[in-house]
Amino acid sequence: MAVLKDTIIIKDLAKTFYLKSETKEVLKDINITVKENEFLVLLGPGQCGKTVLLNILAGLDTPTGGEITFVNGRPPMGDLGVVFQRYALFPWKTVMGNVEINQKFKGKSKAERQAAAQKYIELVGLQGFENSLPKQLSGGMQQRVGIARAYASESDIMLLDEPFGALDAQTRYSMEDEILRIWEKDRRTVIFVTNNVEEAIYLGDRIILLGGHPTGVKKEYVPDLPRPRNYTDPAFLKLRNKIVANTDLVL
Ligand SMILES: Nc1ncnc2c1ncn2[C@@H]1O[C@H](COP(=O)(O)OP(=O)(O)OP(=O)(O)O)[C@@H](O)[C@H]1O
């Protein structure tokens, strides 16, 4: 197997919030090396600081300790493909308007940005819905728009923060297949955050289990399971039980 190059090096990262009434130490001693084009899953219980970590990676927040090195240089703000928990679409803009927004910020011509947006609308299977408004779409379709918008940023690095958390179980399963299909067609480095063990095993090349107080890296797992993975495969269940036994309870 080809050796993957390092693309993001997170070293001794820490984040403490200094509030009026308390000091909240959320992240401590986080060390993770992200490889180029891998599908990396950050798995951790609710409120453990996954979003805080992703926001720091996205440049939306700053760490209070440690450092992050982007081996190929930090992508400019707005150039990282970020998909949020809730759809975060502009409700008054059409599917096309939402997907082309990053290109618009870059000052590309209308024809250029619509051509690029169209490519990603098709990639996520939303052709025919270019002129629909978000409220006319189902939850799964809205999240596809979010994914198309992130891909249209043409960033090498995609940050997905529990993107399927708000979806019903059936839609979630099909979106898990969808995100793998898109990733296989258009390889990028994906950092996918979830609190769902099965989702982590179904998707990840590598799973970083977060936990502890403050949150650190507890363990790393590399599922040795061919794709498409099967939730009921005994090897899948064995790994699931192993991870669950090591996961902190949410208090
Ligand atoms: N700006 C802030 N000021 C103070 N505390 C914050 C701030 N942002 C996050 N926190 C705290 O950091 C902790 C981790 O929050 P975060 O949203 O990252 O958790 P999470 O793992 O993403 O949770 P979930 O899975 O429920 O979305 C929480 O206790 C939260 O209250």
XYZ file of C-alpha atoms and ligand atoms in Angstrom:
282
model
C 0.000 0.000 0.000
C 1.235 3.496 -0.846
C 2.506 5.501 2.104
C 0.257 8.499 2.606
C 1.877 11.873 3.175
C 1.202 13.938 6.273
C -1.036 16.902 5.595
C -1.992 18.334 9.021
C 0.101 17.926 12.157
C -1.683 18.747 15.410
C 0.856 18.995 18.216
C 0.128 19.266 21.952
C -3.013 21.226 21.194
C -4.919 22.684 24.139
C -7.981 24.857 24.526
C -9.137 26.440 27.761
C -12.012 28.898 27.980
C -11.491 31.594 30.577
C -14.965 32.578 31.652
C -16.003 35.101 34.302
C -17.132 32.429 36.738
C -14.817 29.545 35.813
C -11.900 28.288 33.805
C -13.010 25.531 31.446
C -10.215 23.275 30.236
C -11.751 21.499 27.239
C -8.845 20.078 25.192
C -5.385 19.050 26.338
C -2.369 17.362 24.749
C -4.081 16.569 21.464
C -1.609 14.985 19.059
C -2.926 13.845 15.691
C -1.234 13.571 12.311
C -3.716 13.660 9.464
C -2.696 11.924 6.239
C -3.361 13.213 2.753
C -6.660 11.956 1.276
C -7.541 9.770 4.235
C -11.013 9.552 5.736
C -10.272 10.336 9.353
C -13.007 10.101 11.969
C -12.875 11.943 15.284
C -15.142 10.010 17.634
C -16.105 11.270 21.063
C -19.018 11.640 23.447
C -21.278 14.698 23.464
C -19.728 17.899 24.764
C -16.189 16.512 24.740
C -14.887 19.303 22.521
C -15.146 17.889 18.994
C -16.652 21.077 17.604
C -14.094 23.181 19.465
C -11.316 21.138 17.808
C -12.893 21.404 14.372
C -13.392 25.155 14.760
C -9.713 25.519 15.611
C -8.797 23.467 12.520
C -11.091 25.675 10.431
C -9.406 28.806 11.781
C -12.648 29.958 13.423
C -11.085 29.780 16.888
C -7.547 29.803 18.273
C -5.900 27.239 20.565
C -4.555 28.257 23.973
C -1.635 25.820 23.629
C 0.207 23.752 21.056
C 0.134 24.217 17.329
C -1.317 23.050 14.057
C 0.866 22.752 10.972
C -0.715 22.561 7.543
C 2.054 20.873 5.569
C 0.976 22.497 2.280
C 0.273 25.845 3.941
C -2.894 26.857 5.755
C -5.736 27.227 3.293
C -7.065 30.794 3.291
C -10.160 31.370 5.444
C -13.242 30.315 3.574
C -11.219 27.873 1.511
C -11.729 24.950 3.843
C -14.712 22.833 2.967
C -16.764 22.837 6.154
C -20.073 21.018 6.634
C -21.915 21.858 9.825
C -24.242 19.808 12.057
C -27.276 21.732 10.933
C -27.505 22.615 7.325
C -26.444 26.273 7.691
C -27.708 27.093 4.215
C -28.843 30.545 3.143
C -32.631 30.046 3.198
C -33.304 32.755 0.620
C -30.808 31.371 -1.881
C -31.474 28.532 -4.299
C -29.433 25.321 -4.347
C -27.264 26.873 -7.083
C -26.923 30.104 -5.078
C -25.818 28.213 -1.984
C -23.324 25.980 -3.779
C -21.664 28.776 -5.766
C -21.244 31.086 -2.752
C -17.551 30.341 -2.103
C -16.700 30.913 -5.736
C -18.597 34.185 -5.612
C -16.463 35.341 -2.683
C -13.411 34.589 -4.808
C -14.671 36.968 -7.468
C -15.160 34.370 -10.220
C -17.453 35.251 -13.115
C -21.039 34.016 -13.003
C -20.500 31.538 -15.851
C -17.364 30.128 -14.216
C -18.891 29.705 -10.776
C -22.127 28.230 -12.068
C -20.207 25.687 -14.125
C -18.179 24.698 -11.048
C -21.278 24.608 -8.825
C -23.134 22.482 -11.382
C -20.355 19.874 -11.255
C -20.751 19.508 -7.491
C -24.563 19.623 -7.587
C -24.338 16.643 -9.933
C -21.717 14.958 -7.752
C -24.170 14.915 -4.831
C -27.080 13.857 -7.067
C -29.131 17.052 -6.929
C -29.376 17.805 -10.642
C -32.868 19.111 -11.380
C -33.028 20.929 -8.024
C -30.708 23.825 -8.926
C -33.520 26.389 -8.598
C -35.144 24.956 -5.457
C -34.978 26.739 -2.132
C -33.676 24.846 0.927
C -37.137 24.745 2.545
C -38.440 22.804 -0.470
C -35.907 20.015 0.180
C -35.782 17.140 2.662
C -33.163 17.092 5.438
C -30.966 14.651 3.517
C -31.129 16.804 0.397
C -30.275 19.945 2.373
C -27.242 18.226 3.801
C -26.224 17.234 0.255
C -26.340 20.928 -0.633
C -24.012 21.572 2.329
C -21.650 18.875 1.060
C -21.747 20.249 -2.510
C -21.007 23.737 -1.171
C -18.043 22.432 0.813
C -16.687 20.521 -2.200
C -17.182 23.587 -4.397
C -14.734 25.462 -2.176
C -12.193 23.165 -3.914
C -10.311 22.771 -0.672
C -8.067 19.725 -0.292
C -9.337 19.436 3.265
C -12.952 18.799 4.210
C -14.163 19.263 7.779
C -17.493 17.622 8.559
C -19.020 18.252 11.978
C -21.629 15.569 12.730
C -23.159 16.281 9.338
C -25.777 13.536 9.595
C -26.684 14.018 13.264
C -29.969 15.767 12.497
C -31.164 13.152 9.991
C -33.465 10.187 10.599
C -31.744 6.787 10.748
C -32.665 5.663 7.226
C -31.518 8.904 5.595
C -28.388 8.802 7.698
C -27.437 5.345 6.389
C -27.899 6.432 2.797
C -25.913 9.641 3.402
C -23.066 7.569 4.866
C -22.940 5.613 1.583
C -23.225 8.855 -0.317
C -20.294 10.563 1.409
C -18.087 7.523 0.738
C -19.173 7.463 -2.895
C -18.326 11.168 -3.257
C -14.986 10.735 -1.474
C -14.062 7.790 -3.694
C -14.888 9.829 -6.816
C -13.208 13.036 -5.677
C -10.512 12.217 -3.122
C -9.872 14.833 -0.473
C -8.638 14.710 3.084
C -11.797 14.269 5.144
C -12.000 14.920 8.877
C -15.390 13.661 9.981
C -16.655 14.267 13.504
C -19.242 12.005 15.096
C -20.456 10.697 18.439
C -21.794 7.552 16.781
C -19.552 4.464 17.007
C -21.214 2.574 14.161
C -20.948 5.582 11.863
C -17.260 5.916 12.759
C -16.527 2.277 11.900
C -18.654 2.357 8.758
C -16.780 5.367 7.381
C -13.295 5.685 8.774
C -9.913 4.709 7.380
C -8.824 5.615 10.876
C -10.777 6.450 14.017
C -9.374 8.716 16.710
C -11.250 8.110 19.957
C -11.399 11.219 22.123
C -12.102 11.175 25.837
C -10.984 12.054 29.339
C -11.249 15.293 31.317
C -9.996 17.481 29.743
C -10.399 15.721 26.425
C -7.386 14.062 24.848
C -6.744 11.255 22.379
C -7.628 7.972 24.075
C -6.886 5.544 21.306
C -6.619 5.102 17.583
C -8.330 2.326 15.613
C -7.776 1.264 12.008
C -10.774 -0.843 10.941
C -9.409 -3.761 8.961
C -12.695 -4.199 7.130
C -13.225 -3.987 3.369
C -15.763 -1.430 2.072
C -18.712 -1.436 1.791
C -18.758 -2.366 5.464
C -21.601 -4.214 7.056
C -23.090 -3.180 10.393
C -23.887 -6.807 11.210
C -20.557 -8.341 10.218
C -19.052 -10.099 13.316
C -15.712 -8.274 12.803
C -17.614 -4.950 12.695
C -19.445 -5.801 15.929
C -16.254 -6.932 17.606
C -14.566 -3.615 16.867
C -17.705 -1.769 17.949
C -17.686 -3.514 21.336
C -13.982 -2.805 21.747
C -14.483 0.904 21.110
C -17.620 1.150 23.263
C -15.779 -0.461 26.188
C -13.176 2.283 25.903
C -15.610 5.178 25.453
C -16.367 7.613 28.270
C -19.918 7.758 29.511
C -21.651 11.062 28.987
C -22.536 12.352 32.451
N -17.034 29.786 23.334
C -17.109 28.978 24.384
N -17.021 29.436 25.644
C -17.080 28.613 26.694
N -17.210 27.282 26.615
C -17.312 26.761 25.379
C -17.269 27.573 24.202
N -17.370 26.758 23.115
C -17.494 25.510 23.602
N -17.453 25.508 24.948
C -17.541 24.327 25.826
O -16.660 23.335 25.356
C -17.211 22.041 25.608
C -17.166 21.223 24.349
O -18.100 21.714 23.406
P -18.235 21.146 21.938
O -19.399 21.842 21.315
O -16.951 21.207 21.222
O -18.588 19.630 22.203
P -18.902 18.484 21.157
O -18.013 17.345 21.481
O -18.854 19.018 19.763
O -20.386 18.127 21.577
P -21.631 17.535 20.736
O -21.265 16.151 20.294
O -22.713 17.533 21.769
O -21.897 18.469 19.597
C -18.611 22.275 26.155
O -18.592 22.122 27.546
C -18.917 23.692 25.763
O -19.788 24.283 26.685
